[in-house]
Amino acid sequence: MKVGVECEYWVVDETGALHDGRELVTAHECVEPEFVAAMIEVKTPPVASERELRETLQSTLRTVLAAADTAGLRLVPLGTPLAEGTSPIVSDRGRLLERIYGDGLTPATQCAGTHIHFDAGNVARQVNLLTALDPALALVSSSPYYVGEGGLSASRPHAYRTLCGPEFVRFRDLWEYTSDAGAWDEHLDAAYESFRAIALDRGVTAREFATHFGSDDVIASPIRVRRDFPTVEWRTPDTALPSQIATLTGDVARLVAQTRTKTVEIGEPGVGPHRIRVPPFEELARLTAAAMEDGLASRAVWSYLERLSIDPRNYRPIAAEIGSRTRISKPDARRLRLEYADRLEEDVRTLLDGVSACQHPFSDARGVSGAIATGTVHGEFRDLL
């Protein structure tokens, strides 16, 4: 199994203010513009191991960071700009979305995430497992503030999914488990038609809509099945330091690889020799809410991730480092952007340090801790919710 990663980064100037970053797109073939001017996306080709992912990210980011330095710009790995950031929408699709969403598109202009593409296999199993991994957003959360307001460990997914307007939440929030690939396709086609109806009602022509939207990409929910690649795309995580994203990708990819031979069933969460069990969706939703609010400080989230063979001790989320007060000022937000621009550059320099254990292919289950992977648990799961 191969994996591709897309990391979004804010572009700032030497004062920490958001800045048009489109000139950096020409620095490397794996860099693309985003729909707002002050954000770029760094992509990797499909890779087969965590080490290969780290090598690719390091090579690309070194080139982009050199171009940014020449232009007096910096890259920032934060899920939001912390304080409100102003950056114009610059793509045709983005302007069309603005016509459809109206003010409901504003949260998307304040959010930077990570998208991880897994080779499509048993799609229903992959979708359901990745759905169940939504609380893993706590592992790399980097957005303790949204437009200056604190209070959440992960404000990006909360804002992106729920502040877009009540008629659009269904296109951005986490979907329930699917019974099979056909049921997922039916749900997706229905969402496409619903979104198309809203768009046409708001003055978008049928030709405009067809030009910019397909059934694969009309929704912006945390899981997307891309028929054109084909991949299953996991859009849950914030952007973060490359080393954090590489570690997360390795942990999740080794779980996804197991869906080739293991069923994914609802029950007491755990990874066993023949099946992976995930909680009922209602319990999952409570865990995701706890992950957004408290991050890894939530005992329930920590224990749940352990049950799914992910060791939270391997993660140091940026959001936990920054902390979250009631509000953050624009000067403090700019200072933190520059601080984490420094951290990004250092992280790129050391991205291959001590990664000899990361050479195994993602499809190799040796990357999963034995005690955790066999479903060994501590305490009572339901008592933690």
Short mmCIF file of C-alpha atoms in Angstrom, two decimals:
data_model
loop_
_atom_site.label_atom_id
_atom_site.label_comp_id
_atom_site.label_asym_id
_atom_site.label_seq_id
_atom_site.Cartn_x
_atom_site.Cartn_y
_atom_site.Cartn_z
CA MET A 1 0.00 0.00 0.00
CA LYS A 2 1.20 3.48 -0.86
CA VAL A 3 0.29 6.77 0.75
CA GLY A 4 0.34 10.39 -0.44
CA VAL A 5 0.26 13.42 1.86
CA GLU A 6 -0.85 17.02 1.30
CA CYS A 7 0.23 19.59 3.91
CA GLU A 8 -1.15 23.13 3.94
CA TYR A 9 1.00 25.94 5.33
CA TRP A 10 0.35 29.60 5.99
CA VAL A 11 2.72 32.09 4.36
CA VAL A 12 3.75 35.09 6.46
CA ASP A 13 6.18 37.97 6.09
CA GLU A 14 9.00 38.84 8.48
CA THR A 15 6.54 40.48 10.90
CA GLY A 16 4.33 37.39 11.11
CA ALA A 17 1.52 38.92 9.06
CA LEU A 18 -0.19 36.74 6.46
CA HIS A 19 1.24 37.33 2.98
CA ASP A 20 0.45 36.25 -0.56
CA GLY A 21 2.44 33.06 -1.10
CA ARG A 22 1.64 32.29 -4.73
CA GLU A 23 5.17 33.14 -5.86
CA LEU A 24 6.39 30.07 -3.95
CA VAL A 25 4.35 27.72 -6.12
CA THR A 26 7.01 27.80 -8.83
CA ALA A 27 9.71 26.67 -6.38
CA HIS A 28 8.87 22.97 -6.74
CA GLU A 29 6.57 20.78 -8.81
CA CYS A 30 5.03 19.38 -5.62
CA VAL A 31 3.76 22.77 -4.44
CA GLU A 32 0.33 24.09 -5.39
CA PRO A 33 -1.61 27.26 -4.58
CA GLU A 34 -4.59 27.10 -2.27
CA PHE A 35 -7.85 28.99 -2.67
CA VAL A 36 -6.66 31.79 -0.39
CA ALA A 37 -3.52 33.75 -1.26
CA ALA A 38 -1.68 33.25 2.03
CA MET A 39 -1.66 29.46 1.92
CA ILE A 40 0.22 26.88 -0.13
CA GLU A 41 -0.04 23.12 -0.30
CA VAL A 42 3.00 20.84 -0.28
CA LYS A 43 2.26 17.41 -1.75
CA THR A 44 4.16 14.15 -1.89
CA PRO A 45 4.02 11.51 -4.57
CA PRO A 46 2.79 8.09 -3.39
CA VAL A 47 5.31 6.59 -0.95
CA ALA A 48 5.58 3.13 0.60
CA SER A 49 7.19 3.81 4.00
CA GLU A 50 7.49 6.47 6.67
CA ARG A 51 11.17 6.95 5.88
CA GLU A 52 10.36 7.58 2.22
CA LEU A 53 7.70 10.07 3.29
CA ARG A 54 10.20 11.90 5.50
CA GLU A 55 12.80 11.97 2.72
CA THR A 56 10.30 13.37 0.24
CA LEU A 57 8.95 16.00 2.60
CA GLN A 58 12.44 17.08 3.59
CA SER A 59 13.60 17.43 -0.01
CA THR A 60 10.55 19.41 -1.11
CA LEU A 61 10.38 21.64 1.94
CA ARG A 62 14.08 22.49 1.78
CA THR A 63 13.54 23.82 -1.72
CA VAL A 64 10.40 25.75 -0.79
CA LEU A 65 11.94 27.19 2.37
CA ALA A 66 14.95 28.40 0.39
CA ALA A 67 12.64 30.17 -2.06
CA ALA A 68 10.67 31.65 0.82
CA ASP A 69 13.84 32.92 2.48
CA THR A 70 14.89 34.64 -0.74
CA ALA A 71 11.47 36.34 -0.88
CA GLY A 72 11.51 37.33 2.80
CA LEU A 73 8.69 34.91 3.59
CA ARG A 74 8.14 32.10 6.12
CA LEU A 75 5.96 28.98 6.29
CA VAL A 76 3.80 28.37 9.37
CA PRO A 77 2.46 24.92 10.44
CA LEU A 78 -0.59 26.05 12.43
CA GLY A 79 -4.18 24.88 11.90
CA THR A 80 -5.43 28.48 12.06
CA PRO A 81 -3.63 31.85 12.00
CA LEU A 82 -4.67 32.04 15.72
CA ALA A 83 -5.93 35.61 15.45
CA GLU A 84 -8.12 36.47 12.49
CA GLY A 85 -6.13 36.50 9.28
CA THR A 86 -7.16 38.36 6.15
CA SER A 87 -6.27 36.77 2.83
CA PRO A 88 -8.21 37.12 -0.42
CA ILE A 89 -9.77 34.19 -2.23
CA VAL A 90 -7.79 33.75 -5.43
CA SER A 91 -9.09 30.63 -7.22
CA ASP A 92 -12.12 30.35 -9.51
CA ARG A 93 -13.45 27.43 -7.48
CA GLY A 94 -12.97 29.41 -4.28
CA ARG A 95 -14.89 32.38 -5.65
CA LEU A 96 -17.66 30.04 -6.73
CA LEU A 97 -17.78 28.50 -3.26
CA GLU A 98 -18.04 32.00 -1.82
CA ARG A 99 -21.11 32.64 -3.99
CA ILE A 100 -22.68 29.43 -2.72
CA TYR A 101 -21.69 29.55 0.95
CA GLY A 102 -21.72 33.30 1.46
CA ASP A 103 -20.32 34.14 4.90
CA GLY A 104 -20.33 30.41 5.67
CA LEU A 105 -17.10 30.07 3.71
CA THR A 106 -15.19 32.31 6.13
CA PRO A 107 -14.15 29.46 8.47
CA ALA A 108 -12.50 27.63 5.57
CA THR A 109 -10.35 30.69 4.87
CA GLN A 110 -8.98 30.42 8.43
CA CYS A 111 -8.13 26.70 8.37
CA ALA A 112 -5.03 24.76 7.29
CA GLY A 113 -5.10 20.97 7.39
CA THR A 114 -3.39 17.78 6.33
CA HIS A 115 -4.87 15.35 3.80
CA ILE A 116 -3.58 11.78 3.69
CA HIS A 117 -4.43 9.58 0.70
CA PHE A 118 -4.39 5.79 1.07
CA ASP A 119 -4.50 3.43 -1.89
CA ALA A 120 -8.08 2.23 -2.14
CA GLY A 121 -8.57 -1.39 -1.13
CA ASN A 122 -11.62 -2.57 0.76
CA VAL A 123 -13.20 0.88 0.66
CA ALA A 124 -15.96 0.30 3.21
CA ARG A 125 -13.50 -1.04 5.79
CA GLN A 126 -11.07 1.82 5.13
CA VAL A 127 -13.80 4.45 5.37
CA ASN A 128 -15.16 3.04 8.61
CA LEU A 129 -11.73 2.71 10.21
CA LEU A 130 -10.72 6.25 9.24
CA THR A 131 -14.08 7.51 10.52
CA ALA A 132 -13.35 5.81 13.83
CA LEU A 133 -9.93 7.49 13.91
CA ASP A 134 -11.47 10.98 13.98
CA PRO A 135 -10.40 11.50 17.64
CA ALA A 136 -6.80 11.08 16.46
CA LEU A 137 -7.03 14.77 15.54
CA ALA A 138 -5.85 15.32 19.13
CA LEU A 139 -2.43 13.87 18.29
CA VAL A 140 -1.36 16.74 16.04
CA SER A 141 -3.76 19.55 16.94
CA SER A 142 -2.21 22.94 16.20
CA SER A 143 -5.19 25.29 16.42
CA PRO A 144 -5.93 26.36 20.00
CA TYR A 145 -7.44 29.63 18.72
CA TYR A 146 -9.89 30.56 15.99
CA VAL A 147 -10.08 34.26 14.96
CA GLY A 148 -8.60 35.15 18.35
CA GLU A 149 -11.01 33.09 20.46
CA GLY A 150 -9.63 30.31 22.66
CA GLY A 151 -11.18 27.51 24.65
CA LEU A 152 -10.59 24.48 22.41
CA SER A 153 -7.55 22.31 21.87
CA ALA A 154 -8.49 21.88 18.20
CA SER A 155 -10.51 24.82 16.93
CA ARG A 156 -9.86 24.20 13.22
CA PRO A 157 -12.03 21.08 12.82
CA HIS A 158 -14.74 22.61 15.00
CA ALA A 159 -14.85 25.80 12.93
CA TYR A 160 -14.47 24.09 9.56
CA ARG A 161 -17.20 21.55 10.18
CA THR A 162 -19.79 23.47 12.18
CA LEU A 163 -19.51 27.22 11.57
CA CYS A 164 -20.27 27.07 7.84
CA GLY A 165 -24.03 27.51 8.26
CA PRO A 166 -26.68 24.90 9.15
CA GLU A 167 -27.47 24.02 5.53
CA PHE A 168 -23.81 23.16 4.84
CA VAL A 169 -22.78 21.18 7.94
CA ARG A 170 -23.84 17.91 6.25
CA PHE A 171 -21.23 18.55 3.55
CA ARG A 172 -18.38 19.18 6.02
CA ASP A 173 -19.01 17.19 9.19
CA LEU A 174 -18.08 13.57 9.86
CA TRP A 175 -20.41 11.07 8.18
CA GLU A 176 -21.65 7.93 9.90
CA TYR A 177 -20.18 4.51 9.16
CA THR A 178 -21.15 2.99 5.83
CA SER A 179 -22.51 -0.51 5.26
CA ASP A 180 -20.65 -0.98 1.98
CA ALA A 181 -19.01 0.93 -0.86
CA GLY A 182 -22.26 1.09 -2.79
CA ALA A 183 -24.07 2.75 0.13
CA TRP A 184 -21.25 5.30 0.40
CA ASP A 185 -21.56 6.10 -3.31
CA GLU A 186 -25.32 6.55 -2.97
CA HIS A 187 -24.83 8.90 -0.01
CA LEU A 188 -22.22 10.82 -1.98
CA ASP A 189 -24.38 11.12 -5.09
CA ALA A 190 -27.29 12.37 -2.97
CA ALA A 191 -25.01 14.97 -1.36
CA TYR A 192 -23.83 16.07 -4.80
CA GLU A 193 -27.39 16.62 -6.00
CA SER A 194 -28.31 18.48 -2.81
CA PHE A 195 -25.31 20.77 -3.07
CA ARG A 196 -25.96 21.33 -6.76
CA ALA A 197 -29.55 22.36 -5.98
CA ILE A 198 -28.34 24.90 -3.40
CA ALA A 199 -25.78 26.26 -5.87
CA LEU A 200 -28.28 26.66 -8.70
CA ASP A 201 -30.72 28.33 -6.31
CA ARG A 202 -27.99 30.87 -5.50
CA GLY A 203 -27.37 31.82 -9.10
CA VAL A 204 -24.63 29.40 -10.15
CA THR A 205 -25.20 28.06 -13.66
CA ALA A 206 -25.24 24.34 -14.38
CA ARG A 207 -22.16 24.76 -16.57
CA GLU A 208 -20.23 26.61 -13.85
CA PHE A 209 -21.11 23.94 -11.34
CA ALA A 210 -20.11 21.06 -13.59
CA THR A 211 -16.81 22.79 -14.42
CA HIS A 212 -15.70 23.11 -10.81
CA PHE A 213 -17.36 20.24 -8.93
CA GLY A 214 -17.50 16.49 -9.30
CA SER A 215 -19.15 13.97 -7.04
CA ASP A 216 -15.72 13.06 -5.61
CA ASP A 217 -14.90 16.53 -4.34
CA VAL A 218 -18.21 18.29 -3.76
CA ILE A 219 -18.11 17.41 -0.07
CA ALA A 220 -15.41 18.62 2.30
CA SER A 221 -16.03 16.09 5.06
CA PRO A 222 -13.15 14.38 6.93
CA ILE A 223 -13.32 11.29 4.69
CA ARG A 224 -13.46 11.40 0.89
CA VAL A 225 -13.35 8.48 -1.52
CA ARG A 226 -11.56 9.64 -4.66
CA ARG A 227 -12.62 7.50 -7.59
CA ASP A 228 -10.27 9.25 -10.01
CA PHE A 229 -7.01 8.24 -8.22
CA PRO A 230 -8.37 5.88 -6.63
CA THR A 231 -7.69 6.63 -2.97
CA VAL A 232 -9.45 7.05 0.32
CA GLU A 233 -8.58 10.51 1.65
CA TRP A 234 -8.39 11.27 5.39
CA ARG A 235 -8.78 15.01 6.02
CA THR A 236 -9.09 14.99 9.82
CA PRO A 237 -5.69 16.32 11.01
CA ASP A 238 -4.56 19.90 11.38
CA THR A 239 -1.41 20.89 9.59
CA ALA A 240 1.55 20.40 11.93
CA LEU A 241 5.31 19.90 11.94
CA PRO A 242 6.41 17.48 9.20
CA SER A 243 7.82 15.01 11.75
CA GLN A 244 4.46 14.92 13.52
CA ILE A 245 2.59 14.32 10.28
CA ALA A 246 5.04 11.59 9.27
CA THR A 247 4.60 9.79 12.60
CA LEU A 248 0.82 10.06 12.38
CA THR A 249 0.81 8.85 8.78
CA GLY A 250 2.87 5.82 9.74
CA ASP A 251 0.60 4.91 12.65
CA VAL A 252 -2.61 5.31 10.65
CA ALA A 253 -1.28 3.68 7.47
CA ARG A 254 -0.27 0.54 9.34
CA LEU A 255 -3.81 0.30 10.68
CA VAL A 256 -5.41 0.94 7.30
CA ALA A 257 -3.21 -1.75 5.74
CA GLN A 258 -4.75 -4.29 8.10
CA THR A 259 -8.19 -3.77 6.56
CA ARG A 260 -7.06 -5.99 3.68
CA THR A 261 -7.40 -9.03 5.91
CA LYS A 262 -9.37 -7.85 8.97
CA THR A 263 -13.00 -6.85 9.19
CA VAL A 264 -14.01 -3.56 10.82
CA GLU A 265 -16.89 -4.13 13.23
CA ILE A 266 -18.77 -2.13 15.84
CA GLY A 267 -18.02 -3.26 19.39
CA GLU A 268 -15.54 -2.71 22.20
CA PRO A 269 -12.69 -0.80 20.51
CA GLY A 270 -9.53 -2.77 19.85
CA VAL A 271 -7.27 -4.32 17.22
CA GLY A 272 -7.32 -8.10 17.22
CA PRO A 273 -5.84 -10.80 15.00
CA HIS A 274 -8.93 -11.08 12.79
CA ARG A 275 -10.91 -7.88 13.24
CA ILE A 276 -10.73 -4.24 14.25
CA ARG A 277 -13.55 -3.12 16.50
CA VAL A 278 -14.74 0.48 16.58
CA PRO A 279 -17.30 2.17 18.85
CA PRO A 280 -20.90 2.99 17.91
CA PHE A 281 -21.06 6.30 16.07
CA GLU A 282 -22.73 8.11 18.98
CA GLU A 283 -19.83 7.20 21.28
CA LEU A 284 -17.35 8.14 18.57
CA ALA A 285 -18.96 11.58 18.28
CA ARG A 286 -18.46 12.13 22.02
CA LEU A 287 -14.82 11.13 21.72
CA THR A 288 -14.29 13.53 18.81
CA ALA A 289 -15.89 16.34 20.84
CA ALA A 290 -13.54 15.54 23.73
CA ALA A 291 -10.57 15.52 21.35
CA MET A 292 -11.51 18.97 20.05
CA GLU A 293 -12.07 20.36 23.53
CA ASP A 294 -9.31 18.80 25.61
CA GLY A 295 -6.96 17.05 23.18
CA LEU A 296 -4.74 14.40 24.72
CA ALA A 297 -5.59 15.75 28.18
CA SER A 298 -8.83 13.80 27.80
CA ARG A 299 -8.41 10.44 29.53
CA ALA A 300 -11.11 8.97 27.30
CA VAL A 301 -9.35 10.05 24.10
CA TRP A 302 -5.95 8.83 25.31
CA SER A 303 -7.31 5.41 26.25
CA TYR A 304 -9.29 5.08 23.04
CA LEU A 305 -6.26 5.77 20.86
CA GLU A 306 -4.24 3.20 22.82
CA ARG A 307 -6.94 0.63 22.12
CA LEU A 308 -6.55 1.29 18.43
CA SER A 309 -2.78 0.60 18.70
CA ILE A 310 -1.66 4.25 18.63
CA ASP A 311 0.64 5.35 21.44
CA PRO A 312 -0.15 8.98 22.38
CA ARG A 313 3.20 9.21 24.19
CA ASN A 314 4.83 9.57 20.76
CA TYR A 315 3.11 12.91 20.17
CA ARG A 316 3.58 16.46 21.46
CA PRO A 317 0.79 18.53 19.88
CA ILE A 318 1.52 22.16 19.13
CA ALA A 319 -1.80 23.18 20.67
CA ALA A 320 -0.71 21.78 24.03
CA GLU A 321 2.54 23.76 23.83
CA ILE A 322 0.76 27.01 23.05
CA GLY A 323 -2.12 26.50 25.49
CA SER A 324 -5.42 28.30 25.18
CA ARG A 325 -6.57 31.34 27.09
CA THR A 326 -9.85 33.14 26.45
CA ARG A 327 -8.38 35.31 23.70
CA ILE A 328 -5.13 35.97 21.88
CA SER A 329 -4.04 39.36 20.59
CA LYS A 330 -2.90 39.95 17.02
CA PRO A 331 0.67 40.82 18.15
CA ASP A 332 0.87 37.58 20.15
CA ALA A 333 -0.52 35.62 17.20
CA ARG A 334 2.13 37.09 14.90
CA ARG A 335 4.85 36.25 17.40
CA LEU A 336 3.68 32.65 17.62
CA ARG A 337 3.49 32.34 13.84
CA LEU A 338 7.14 33.33 13.62
CA GLU A 339 8.08 31.02 16.49
CA TYR A 340 6.52 28.06 14.71
CA ALA A 341 8.02 29.11 11.40
CA ASP A 342 11.37 28.68 13.18
CA ARG A 343 10.22 25.32 14.53
CA LEU A 344 9.21 24.18 11.04
CA GLU A 345 12.63 25.02 9.62
CA GLU A 346 14.39 23.16 12.43
CA ASP A 347 12.03 20.21 12.03
CA VAL A 348 12.84 19.96 8.34
CA ARG A 349 16.58 19.94 9.11
CA THR A 350 16.20 17.03 11.54
CA LEU A 351 13.43 15.12 9.77
CA LEU A 352 15.58 12.06 9.10
CA ASP A 353 17.26 11.89 12.50
CA GLY A 354 16.75 8.55 14.24
CA VAL A 355 14.31 7.07 11.71
CA SER A 356 15.97 3.70 11.06
CA ALA A 357 12.89 1.99 12.51
CA CYS A 358 10.68 3.75 9.94
CA GLN A 359 11.98 1.83 6.92
CA HIS A 360 9.35 -0.91 7.04
CA PRO A 361 6.60 -0.55 4.43
CA PHE A 362 3.30 0.87 5.64
CA SER A 363 1.79 -2.53 4.88
CA ASP A 364 4.13 -4.19 7.42
CA ALA A 365 2.33 -4.69 10.75
CA ARG A 366 5.68 -4.81 12.57
CA GLY A 367 5.25 -1.08 13.04
CA VAL A 368 2.34 -1.75 15.44
CA SER A 369 3.07 -2.29 19.11
CA GLY A 370 2.33 -5.89 19.98
CA ALA A 371 0.66 -5.32 23.36
CA ILE A 372 -1.59 -2.65 21.96
CA ALA A 373 -2.24 -4.23 18.57
CA THR A 374 -3.62 -7.42 20.06
CA GLY A 375 -6.30 -5.43 21.81
CA THR A 376 -4.81 -5.39 25.31
CA VAL A 377 -6.67 -2.67 27.21
CA HIS A 378 -6.49 -0.99 30.58
CA GLY A 379 -9.57 0.14 32.47
CA GLU A 380 -13.15 0.17 31.31
CA PHE A 381 -13.82 2.08 28.08
CA ARG A 382 -17.39 3.07 28.87
CA ASP A 383 -16.39 4.46 32.25
CA LEU A 384 -14.15 6.95 30.45
CA LEU A 385 -16.89 8.50 28.31
#
